[in-house]
PDB file of C-alpha atoms in Angstrom:
ATOM      1  CA  UNK R   1       0.000   0.000   0.000  1.00 84.00           C
ATOM      2  CA  UNK R   2       0.862   3.655  -0.092  1.00 89.00           C
ATOM      3  CA  UNK R   3       3.189   4.865   2.638  1.00 93.00           C
ATOM      4  CA  UNK R   4       5.407   7.752   3.711  1.00 95.00           C
ATOM      5  CA  UNK R   5       8.579   7.497   5.785  1.00 95.00           C
ATOM      6  CA  UNK R   6      10.040  10.537   7.467  1.00 94.00           C
ATOM      7  CA  UNK R   7      13.283  11.237   9.216  1.00 85.00           C
ATOM      8  CA  UNK R   8      13.099  10.341  12.895  1.00 81.00           C
ATOM      9  CA  UNK R   9      12.934  13.214  15.309  1.00 85.00           C
ATOM     10  CA  UNK R  10      13.175  15.214  17.350  1.00 94.00           C
ATOM     11  CA  UNK R  11      15.529  17.552  15.530  1.00 96.00           C
ATOM     12  CA  UNK R  12      17.190  20.414  17.402  1.00 97.00           C
ATOM     13  CA  UNK R  13      19.123  23.142  15.597  1.00 97.00           C
ATOM     14  CA  UNK R  14      20.523  26.558  16.322  1.00 97.00           C
ATOM     15  CA  UNK R  15      19.071  29.635  14.686  1.00 97.00           C
ATOM     16  CA  UNK R  16      20.397  30.251  11.144  1.00 97.00           C
ATOM     17  CA  UNK R  17      21.401  26.603  10.686  1.00 97.00           C
ATOM     18  CA  UNK R  18      20.584  24.671   7.508  1.00 97.00           C
ATOM     19  CA  UNK R  19      17.642  22.302   7.769  1.00 97.00           C
ATOM     20  CA  UNK R  20      16.918  19.060   5.957  1.00 97.00           C
ATOM     21  CA  UNK R  21      14.066  16.736   6.879  1.00 97.00           C
ATOM     22  CA  UNK R  22      14.069  13.580   4.777  1.00 97.00           C
ATOM     23  CA  UNK R  23      10.906  12.096   3.326  1.00 97.00           C
ATOM     24  CA  UNK R  24      10.540   9.072   1.078  1.00 97.00           C
ATOM     25  CA  UNK R  25       7.375   7.469  -0.220  1.00 96.00           C
ATOM     26  CA  UNK R  26       5.893   4.348  -1.728  1.00 95.00           C
ATOM     27  CA  UNK R  27       2.844   4.734  -3.921  1.00 91.00           C
ATOM     28  CA  UNK R  28       0.958   3.211  -6.799  1.00 83.00           C
ATOM     29  CA  UNK R  29       0.551   5.600  -9.665  1.00 80.00           C
ATOM     30  CA  UNK R  30       1.780   9.172  -9.526  1.00 84.00           C
ATOM     31  CA  UNK R  31       1.088  10.818  -6.178  1.00 91.00           C
ATOM     32  CA  UNK R  32       0.990  14.452  -5.233  1.00 92.00           C
ATOM     33  CA  UNK R  33       3.305  15.303  -2.350  1.00 95.00           C
ATOM     34  CA  UNK R  34       2.833  17.713   0.516  1.00 95.00           C
ATOM     35  CA  UNK R  35       4.537  19.148   3.554  1.00 97.00           C
ATOM     36  CA  UNK R  36       2.211  20.234   6.344  1.00 96.00           C
ATOM     37  CA  UNK R  37       3.314  22.121   9.465  1.00 96.00           C
ATOM     38  CA  UNK R  38       1.744  22.057  12.917  1.00 93.00           C
ATOM     39  CA  UNK R  39       2.711  24.900  15.235  1.00 93.00           C
ATOM     40  CA  UNK R  40       2.286  24.319  18.984  1.00 88.00           C
ATOM     41  CA  UNK R  41      -1.364  24.088  19.961  1.00 83.00           C
ATOM     42  CA  UNK R  42      -2.624  24.529  16.416  1.00 86.00           C
ATOM     43  CA  UNK R  43      -3.969  22.454  13.546  1.00 87.00           C
ATOM     44  CA  UNK R  44      -2.179  21.505  10.344  1.00 91.00           C
ATOM     45  CA  UNK R  45      -1.328  24.099   7.729  1.00 93.00           C
ATOM     46  CA  UNK R  46      -0.163  23.374   4.228  1.00 94.00           C
ATOM     47  CA  UNK R  47       3.460  24.472   3.890  1.00 96.00           C
ATOM     48  CA  UNK R  48       4.136  23.484   0.280  1.00 96.00           C
ATOM     49  CA  UNK R  49       3.205  20.933  -2.347  1.00 94.00           C
ATOM     50  CA  UNK R  50       4.306  19.405  -5.654  1.00 94.00           C
ATOM     51  CA  UNK R  51       2.024  17.545  -8.016  1.00 91.00           C
ATOM     52  CA  UNK R  52       4.403  16.041 -10.565  1.00 90.00           C
ATOM     53  CA  UNK R  53       7.967  14.812 -10.910  1.00 93.00           C
ATOM     54  CA  UNK R  54      10.697  17.487 -10.783  1.00 95.00           C
ATOM     55  CA  UNK R  55       8.283  20.115  -9.463  1.00 95.00           C
ATOM     56  CA  UNK R  56       9.685  22.254  -6.668  1.00 97.00           C
ATOM     57  CA  UNK R  57       7.338  23.502  -3.972  1.00 96.00           C
ATOM     58  CA  UNK R  58       8.391  26.531  -1.946  1.00 97.00           C
ATOM     59  CA  UNK R  59       6.982  28.745   0.792  1.00 97.00           C
ATOM     60  CA  UNK R  60       8.347  30.823   3.689  1.00 95.00           C
ATOM     61  CA  UNK R  61      11.934  29.975   2.694  1.00 97.00           C
ATOM     62  CA  UNK R  62      11.244  26.220   2.692  1.00 98.00           C
ATOM     63  CA  UNK R  63      11.709  24.140  -0.440  1.00 98.00           C
ATOM     64  CA  UNK R  64      11.149  20.545  -1.508  1.00 98.00           C
ATOM     65  CA  UNK R  65      11.654  18.890  -4.898  1.00 98.00           C
ATOM     66  CA  UNK R  66       9.594  15.926  -6.118  1.00 97.00           C
ATOM     67  CA  UNK R  67      12.193  13.302  -7.082  1.00 96.00           C
ATOM     68  CA  UNK R  68      10.535  10.377  -8.801  1.00 94.00           C
ATOM     69  CA  UNK R  69      13.790   8.470  -9.361  1.00 94.00           C
ATOM     70  CA  UNK R  70      14.531   8.367  -5.627  1.00 95.00           C
ATOM     71  CA  UNK R  71      10.865   8.542  -4.488  1.00 96.00           C
ATOM     72  CA  UNK R  72      11.767  11.424  -2.214  1.00 97.00           C
ATOM     73  CA  UNK R  73      10.469  14.855  -1.204  1.00 98.00           C
ATOM     74  CA  UNK R  74      13.015  16.214   1.270  1.00 98.00           C
ATOM     75  CA  UNK R  75      12.245  19.495   3.030  1.00 98.00           C
ATOM     76  CA  UNK R  76      15.034  22.109   3.162  1.00 98.00           C
ATOM     77  CA  UNK R  77      15.554  25.611   4.506  1.00 98.00           C
ATOM     78  CA  UNK R  78      18.775  27.548   4.295  1.00 96.00           C
ATOM     79  CA  UNK R  79      18.534  29.478   7.567  1.00 96.00           C
ATOM     80  CA  UNK R  80      16.011  28.480  10.214  1.00 97.00           C
ATOM     81  CA  UNK R  81      14.433  30.778  12.767  1.00 97.00           C
ATOM     82  CA  UNK R  82      13.064  30.171  16.255  1.00 97.00           C
ATOM     83  CA  UNK R  83       9.584  30.677  14.796  1.00 96.00           C
ATOM     84  CA  UNK R  84      10.088  27.565  12.607  1.00 97.00           C
ATOM     85  CA  UNK R  85       9.837  25.353  15.690  1.00 97.00           C
ATOM     86  CA  UNK R  86       6.937  23.000  14.928  1.00 96.00           C
ATOM     87  CA  UNK R  87       6.050  19.471  13.869  1.00 94.00           C
ATOM     88  CA  UNK R  88       6.448  18.821  10.138  1.00 96.00           C
ATOM     89  CA  UNK R  89       4.485  16.147   8.283  1.00 95.00           C
ATOM     90  CA  UNK R  90       5.203  14.753   4.855  1.00 96.00           C
ATOM     91  CA  UNK R  91       2.131  13.384   3.070  1.00 95.00           C
ATOM     92  CA  UNK R  92       0.991  12.019  -0.262  1.00 93.00           C
ATOM     93  CA  UNK R  93      -2.246  11.826  -2.152  1.00 90.00           C
ATOM     94  CA  UNK R  94      -2.893   9.437  -5.005  1.00 80.00           C
ATOM     95  CA  UNK R  95      -4.940  10.660  -7.951  1.00 71.00           C
ATOM     96  CA  UNK R  96      -8.614   9.882  -7.556  1.00 69.00           C
ATOM     97  CA  UNK R  97      -8.329   9.215  -3.825  1.00 69.00           C
ATOM     98  CA  UNK R  98      -9.638  12.002  -1.613  1.00 73.00           C
ATOM     99  CA  UNK R  99      -7.389  11.208   1.310  1.00 83.00           C
ATOM    100  CA  UNK R 100      -3.865  11.844   2.510  1.00 90.00           C
ATOM    101  CA  UNK R 101      -1.300   9.321   3.714  1.00 92.00           C
ATOM    102  CA  UNK R 102       0.998  10.864   6.329  1.00 93.00           C
ATOM    103  CA  UNK R 103       4.447  10.202   7.616  1.00 94.00           C
ATOM    104  CA  UNK R 104       4.940  10.013  11.368  1.00 93.00           C
ATOM    105  CA  UNK R 105       5.939  13.654  11.739  1.00 94.00           C
ATOM    106  CA  UNK R 106       9.237  15.284  12.722  1.00 95.00           C
ATOM    107  CA  UNK R 107       9.400  17.647  15.681  1.00 95.00           C
ATOM    108  CA  UNK R 108      11.772  20.530  15.024  1.00 97.00           C
ATOM    109  CA  UNK R 109      13.095  22.813  17.765  1.00 97.00           C
ATOM    110  CA  UNK R 110      15.179  25.868  16.939  1.00 97.00           C
ATOM    111  CA  UNK R 111      17.243  27.390  19.737  1.00 96.00           C
ATOM    112  CA  UNK R 112      18.254  31.063  19.722  1.00 94.00           C
TER     113      UNK R 112
ATOM    114  CA  UNK L   1     -14.962  32.337   5.636  1.00 77.00           C
ATOM    115  CA  UNK L   2     -14.408  30.538   8.921  1.00 83.00           C
ATOM    116  CA  UNK L   3     -12.924  27.554   7.041  1.00 91.00           C
ATOM    117  CA  UNK L   4     -13.106  24.244   8.896  1.00 94.00           C
ATOM    118  CA  UNK L   5     -14.336  24.501  12.480  1.00 95.00           C
ATOM    119  CA  UNK L   6     -14.349  21.813  15.156  1.00 96.00           C
ATOM    120  CA  UNK L   7     -15.986  21.593  18.566  1.00 96.00           C
ATOM    121  CA  UNK L   8     -15.195  20.981  21.314  1.00 96.00           C
ATOM    122  CA  UNK L   9     -11.518  21.883  21.517  1.00 95.00           C
ATOM    123  CA  UNK L  10     -10.937  19.610  24.527  1.00 96.00           C
ATOM    124  CA  UNK L  11     -12.974  16.740  25.971  1.00 96.00           C
ATOM    125  CA  UNK L  12     -12.515  14.217  28.769  1.00 97.00           C
ATOM    126  CA  UNK L  13     -14.681  11.090  28.776  1.00 97.00           C
ATOM    127  CA  UNK L  14     -14.986   8.033  30.942  1.00 97.00           C
ATOM    128  CA  UNK L  15     -14.746   4.572  29.396  1.00 97.00           C
ATOM    129  CA  UNK L  16     -18.091   3.581  27.914  1.00 97.00           C
ATOM    130  CA  UNK L  17     -19.457   7.097  27.471  1.00 97.00           C
ATOM    131  CA  UNK L  18     -20.598   8.305  24.088  1.00 96.00           C
ATOM    132  CA  UNK L  19     -20.077  11.636  22.415  1.00 96.00           C
ATOM    133  CA  UNK L  20     -20.073  13.412  19.076  1.00 97.00           C
ATOM    134  CA  UNK L  21     -17.236  15.501  17.722  1.00 98.00           C
ATOM    135  CA  UNK L  22     -18.557  18.251  15.508  1.00 98.00           C
ATOM    136  CA  UNK L  23     -17.026  19.424  12.247  1.00 98.00           C
ATOM    137  CA  UNK L  24     -18.347  22.071   9.892  1.00 97.00           C
ATOM    138  CA  UNK L  25     -17.015  23.870   6.838  1.00 96.00           C
ATOM    139  CA  UNK L  26     -18.352  26.912   5.024  1.00 95.00           C
ATOM    140  CA  UNK L  27     -16.386  26.543   1.792  1.00 93.00           C
ATOM    141  CA  UNK L  28     -18.942  24.324   0.022  1.00 93.00           C
ATOM    142  CA  UNK L  29     -16.367  21.539  -0.225  1.00 93.00           C
ATOM    143  CA  UNK L  30     -17.584  18.171  -1.439  1.00 92.00           C
ATOM    144  CA  UNK L  31     -15.044  16.080   0.445  1.00 94.00           C
ATOM    145  CA  UNK L  32     -14.666  15.787   4.208  1.00 95.00           C
ATOM    146  CA  UNK L  33     -12.511  13.496   6.320  1.00 96.00           C
ATOM    147  CA  UNK L  34     -11.662  12.615   9.905  1.00 97.00           C
ATOM    148  CA  UNK L  35      -8.120  11.801  11.008  1.00 96.00           C
ATOM    149  CA  UNK L  36      -6.639  10.914  14.354  1.00 97.00           C
ATOM    150  CA  UNK L  37      -3.153  11.958  15.404  1.00 93.00           C
ATOM    151  CA  UNK L  38      -1.136   9.769  17.739  1.00 92.00           C
ATOM    152  CA  UNK L  39       2.494  10.278  18.814  1.00 84.00           C
ATOM    153  CA  UNK L  40       4.955   8.696  16.391  1.00 81.00           C
ATOM    154  CA  UNK L  41       2.199   7.614  14.006  1.00 83.00           C
ATOM    155  CA  UNK L  42       1.349  10.731  12.088  1.00 87.00           C
ATOM    156  CA  UNK L  43      -2.285  11.144  11.097  1.00 92.00           C
ATOM    157  CA  UNK L  44      -4.455   8.182  10.177  1.00 94.00           C
ATOM    158  CA  UNK L  45      -7.715   8.338   8.275  1.00 94.00           C
ATOM    159  CA  UNK L  46     -10.810   7.227  10.207  1.00 96.00           C
ATOM    160  CA  UNK L  47     -13.730   7.924   7.824  1.00 96.00           C
ATOM    161  CA  UNK L  48     -14.325  10.119   4.838  1.00 95.00           C
ATOM    162  CA  UNK L  49     -17.155  11.415   2.687  1.00 95.00           C
ATOM    163  CA  UNK L  50     -17.236  12.397  -0.970  1.00 92.00           C
ATOM    164  CA  UNK L  51     -20.579  14.160  -0.691  1.00 92.00           C
ATOM    165  CA  UNK L  52     -23.810  14.441   1.282  1.00 93.00           C
ATOM    166  CA  UNK L  53     -25.222  10.988   1.971  1.00 94.00           C
ATOM    167  CA  UNK L  54     -22.001   9.153   1.055  1.00 94.00           C
ATOM    168  CA  UNK L  55     -19.426   7.941   3.570  1.00 95.00           C
ATOM    169  CA  UNK L  56     -16.691   5.329   3.561  1.00 94.00           C
ATOM    170  CA  UNK L  57     -14.175   3.798   5.926  1.00 95.00           C
ATOM    171  CA  UNK L  58     -10.565   4.791   6.181  1.00 93.00           C
ATOM    172  CA  UNK L  59      -7.613   3.058   7.764  1.00 91.00           C
ATOM    173  CA  UNK L  60      -8.844   2.949  11.398  1.00 95.00           C
ATOM    174  CA  UNK L  61     -12.691   3.033  11.412  1.00 97.00           C
ATOM    175  CA  UNK L  62     -13.456   0.684  14.316  1.00 96.00           C
ATOM    176  CA  UNK L  63     -15.273   2.332  17.208  1.00 96.00           C
ATOM    177  CA  UNK L  64     -16.389   5.354  15.175  1.00 97.00           C
ATOM    178  CA  UNK L  65     -19.511   6.213  13.195  1.00 97.00           C
ATOM    179  CA  UNK L  66     -20.131   9.055  10.768  1.00 97.00           C
ATOM    180  CA  UNK L  67     -22.944  10.445   8.690  1.00 96.00           C
ATOM    181  CA  UNK L  68     -23.166  13.290   6.193  1.00 97.00           C
ATOM    182  CA  UNK L  69     -26.648  14.730   5.926  1.00 96.00           C
ATOM    183  CA  UNK L  70     -25.499  18.137   4.645  1.00 96.00           C
ATOM    184  CA  UNK L  71     -22.549  19.420   2.655  1.00 95.00           C
ATOM    185  CA  UNK L  72     -21.442  21.566   5.594  1.00 96.00           C
ATOM    186  CA  UNK L  73     -21.389  19.101   8.501  1.00 97.00           C
ATOM    187  CA  UNK L  74     -19.559  15.839   9.149  1.00 98.00           C
ATOM    188  CA  UNK L  75     -19.891  14.697  12.787  1.00 98.00           C
ATOM    189  CA  UNK L  76     -17.854  11.854  14.244  1.00 98.00           C
ATOM    190  CA  UNK L  77     -19.570   9.662  16.852  1.00 98.00           C
ATOM    191  CA  UNK L  78     -17.940   7.546  19.508  1.00 96.00           C
ATOM    192  CA  UNK L  79     -20.620   5.126  20.711  1.00 92.00           C
ATOM    193  CA  UNK L  80     -18.682   3.629  23.635  1.00 96.00           C
ATOM    194  CA  UNK L  81     -15.403   5.392  24.307  1.00 96.00           C
ATOM    195  CA  UNK L  82     -12.278   3.369  25.088  1.00 97.00           C
ATOM    196  CA  UNK L  83      -8.871   4.528  26.386  1.00 96.00           C
ATOM    197  CA  UNK L  84      -7.380   3.555  23.005  1.00 96.00           C
ATOM    198  CA  UNK L  85      -9.398   6.388  21.487  1.00 97.00           C
ATOM    199  CA  UNK L  86      -7.441   8.978  23.442  1.00 97.00           C
ATOM    200  CA  UNK L  87      -6.020  11.095  20.642  1.00 97.00           C
ATOM    201  CA  UNK L  88      -6.187  14.387  18.802  1.00 95.00           C
ATOM    202  CA  UNK L  89      -8.856  14.385  16.109  1.00 97.00           C
ATOM    203  CA  UNK L  90      -8.680  16.515  12.982  1.00 96.00           C
ATOM    204  CA  UNK L  91     -11.394  17.163  10.469  1.00 97.00           C
ATOM    205  CA  UNK L  92     -10.417  18.146   6.926  1.00 95.00           C
ATOM    206  CA  UNK L  93     -12.198  19.177   3.757  1.00 94.00           C
ATOM    207  CA  UNK L  94     -11.374  19.438   0.088  1.00 92.00           C
ATOM    208  CA  UNK L  95     -13.053  20.193  -3.190  1.00 86.00           C
ATOM    209  CA  UNK L  96     -13.372  18.511  -6.520  1.00 81.00           C
ATOM    210  CA  UNK L  97     -10.450  19.557  -8.667  1.00 79.00           C
ATOM    211  CA  UNK L  98      -8.254  20.756  -5.808  1.00 79.00           C
ATOM    212  CA  UNK L  99      -4.668  20.689  -7.015  1.00 76.00           C
ATOM    213  CA  UNK L 100      -3.154  17.456  -5.830  1.00 72.00           C
ATOM    214  CA  UNK L 101      -6.227  16.781  -3.674  1.00 77.00           C
ATOM    215  CA  UNK L 102      -4.998  19.345  -1.144  1.00 85.00           C
ATOM    216  CA  UNK L 103      -6.963  19.209   2.115  1.00 90.00           C
ATOM    217  CA  UNK L 104      -7.819  21.981   4.577  1.00 92.00           C
ATOM    218  CA  UNK L 105      -7.690  21.136   8.258  1.00 94.00           C
ATOM    219  CA  UNK L 106      -9.614  22.266  11.314  1.00 94.00           C
ATOM    220  CA  UNK L 107      -7.904  23.171  14.612  1.00 93.00           C
ATOM    221  CA  UNK L 108      -8.456  19.740  16.190  1.00 95.00           C
ATOM    222  CA  UNK L 109     -10.185  18.220  19.204  1.00 96.00           C
ATOM    223  CA  UNK L 110      -8.045  16.765  21.984  1.00 95.00           C
ATOM    224  CA  UNK L 111      -9.902  13.786  23.496  1.00 97.00           C
ATOM    225  CA  UNK L 112      -8.911  11.936  26.653  1.00 97.00           C
ATOM    226  CA  UNK L 113     -10.697   8.740  27.652  1.00 97.00           C
ATOM    227  CA  UNK L 114     -10.152   7.660  31.245  1.00 96.00           C
TER     228      UNK L 114
END
């Protein structure tokens, strides 16, 4: 079945460090890929998405590229801020299926 | 637009009690879903609906019932709560033709079953 595997957390970085959170997937067909973010005490917000191979999603300084050859969608940011502290979820959706399959989430803490 | 709203925000139940988690959306979305979030397991789909009068089971449906009598509302019922249902519950909605089937989430309901 369809599945998403994320980098184990928690991840702790200093402000202005480079961030990578790994995400790989298994899916039938050609999924769309998402990163959602959950700030403390809040619901999930869409951070970025990519709907086909080689697409790059970007938002708020975060980027992720849909790599079909490696079935990956790694999240990157060049210089993190304290305000980026949150839980990040990688997810996929298969065409025709109105549902998301999530990874286990990665808790990120940024120290000043 | 208020988007997706959920009530209550917090709830404590005793084993065996019943309750309904409310979810509503004002975006006229056709699709609505319920997920539960457990530590280390991400979000898992409980039930979903592709339109009024149509529901289907997700990955973890046991112990939960749903119905969809209107486009706007999609309540989740726990008939006899169990400690294993302690979790954070998220409702989500989407619309036909949404790019990549993107879903919009409510703020969540934190449920504790004692």
